């Protein structure tokens, strides 16, 4: 996460005060094995609750999305003098469900509507810290709560925070990373049972409302054993399962990410860097070896082309790259590694700190995918939405039938369940030309819908069709920044 815009984390400096006796971390907790995600996640960044409820009914559910990640629902700072930036949401001031996206009632209605549409809700949970001092030190928050840094009435007092009251200066010092302040944010003493009991009350309230899991923001800044103690105290979901937990960990020489896998899945930014750069430059042939380059096993990893941080920090690829960005997301949904997550947020201009479309009081306006220039709605793009069915159809299969041209065109299968071709030759204005050739797959013969070009619905294809021969071969012409995606659940007359 990047909660304030004063400077990048690596540029921050400050003296580190090491207390004589730091609070001991929680004892190693035997956390119950976290449940696995059942399919792709869509990060509906900044979406208000009422709009999300309708989107689950009208789009996310019908398109068979498995789960959404929603922005933090907690009461947060209000930074009117900064035009209500996006990172307000990552500076909680209480665990009341009164954010700029709606109140507890609208949140509960959203969860109910999404569950009814077959879409699980995962909450982005901010547990490492509370508000900071670099932007605005006191209330009221989005729900009217008065507060000051280290003093949050009814929630936390000064002794609930770590004694190191300085910014993290040395990211190679693990103690400092976990005990000092991330860009001035009040760092919670997560080794304290009092703090964890307060957090568990919040998380379990969400579970009891129908929430199915959590993304733990800034998990790298909390000892894994403290997170284990939290996970061990979570209620079962209303469907009787363990909540799905995944943790934000930006791996480096000090923290690799595997330390956290006992608590749940872990985000891998190595994947983000490799895939986004590959599709930005058009050099995708080496992606065949992608799993060997990451630090996590497939069943432990959450993978993504972009998130709300990376798309704002000089990204190689973001929604502004159009077809190349969608193609990279389609690859993520097709390749057999990790749990895919797709970012669907809002547009912003030169001001990368800009918050979602808001009214004069900083509360988010309804999201409307037809409102050009406001909401990106990546999840509705045909080449992304069509791949949700592909991902579902090939689940449990491995990588087969790989072919590449040594540069910008790749093709691979998922056993006899699916096959894809990607031509990234149009990246960054390059035009390496179309590719026409015969591809060899393990698919059975039939007329397939290319779900990258149109929806397959009720036996009809809204896009191109491809004829696969009895030996699994087919001939296709693939334009730059486009592709072919065939799967056995999208066969005409099948």
PDB file of C-alpha atoms in Angstrom, residues 282-289 400-413 420-424 435 437-440:
ATOM      1  CA  UNK A 282       5.882  -7.182 -26.573  1.00  0.00           C
ATOM      2  CA  UNK A 283       8.483  -9.736 -25.481  1.00  0.00           C
ATOM      3  CA  UNK A 284       6.358 -12.512 -24.038  1.00  0.00           C
ATOM      4  CA  UNK A 285       8.115 -15.703 -25.153  1.00  0.00           C
ATOM      5  CA  UNK A 286      10.021 -16.125 -21.879  1.00  0.00           C
ATOM      6  CA  UNK A 287       6.818 -16.225 -19.818  1.00  0.00           C
ATOM      7  CA  UNK A 288       6.780 -19.989 -20.201  1.00  0.00           C
ATOM      8  CA  UNK A 289       9.218 -20.189 -17.272  1.00  0.00           C
ATOM      9  CA  UNK A 400       0.621 -28.125 -22.474  1.00  0.00           C
ATOM     10  CA  UNK A 401       1.341 -27.603 -26.163  1.00  0.00           C
ATOM     11  CA  UNK A 402       3.527 -24.506 -25.712  1.00  0.00           C
ATOM     12  CA  UNK A 403       4.667 -22.685 -28.841  1.00  0.00           C
ATOM     13  CA  UNK A 404       6.283 -19.275 -29.332  1.00  0.00           C
ATOM     14  CA  UNK A 405       7.972 -17.339 -32.115  1.00  0.00           C
ATOM     15  CA  UNK A 406      10.842 -16.339 -29.839  1.00  0.00           C
ATOM     16  CA  UNK A 407       9.410 -12.890 -29.218  1.00  0.00           C
ATOM     17  CA  UNK A 408       5.876 -11.508 -29.308  1.00  0.00           C
ATOM     18  CA  UNK A 409       3.563 -14.432 -30.098  1.00  0.00           C
ATOM     19  CA  UNK A 410       2.856 -17.320 -27.737  1.00  0.00           C
ATOM     20  CA  UNK A 411       0.371 -20.165 -27.703  1.00  0.00           C
ATOM     21  CA  UNK A 412      -0.339 -22.810 -25.092  1.00  0.00           C
ATOM     22  CA  UNK A 413      -2.935 -25.301 -24.018  1.00  0.00           C
ATOM     23  CA  UNK A 420      -4.941 -19.725 -26.210  1.00  0.00           C
ATOM     24  CA  UNK A 421      -2.851 -17.615 -28.572  1.00  0.00           C
ATOM     25  CA  UNK A 422      -1.563 -14.138 -27.676  1.00  0.00           C
ATOM     26  CA  UNK A 423       0.059 -11.676 -30.086  1.00  0.00           C
ATOM     27  CA  UNK A 424       1.632  -8.849 -28.086  1.00  0.00           C
ATOM     28  CA  UNK A 435       0.473 -13.890 -37.392  1.00  0.00           C
ATOM     29  CA  UNK A 437      -0.245 -20.166 -38.896  1.00  0.00           C
ATOM     30  CA  UNK A 438      -1.518 -23.585 -37.984  1.00  0.00           C
ATOM     31  CA  UNK A 439      -1.586 -24.166 -34.237  1.00  0.00           C
ATOM     32  CA  UNK A 440      -1.536 -27.605 -32.640  1.00  0.00           C
TER      33      UNK A 440
END
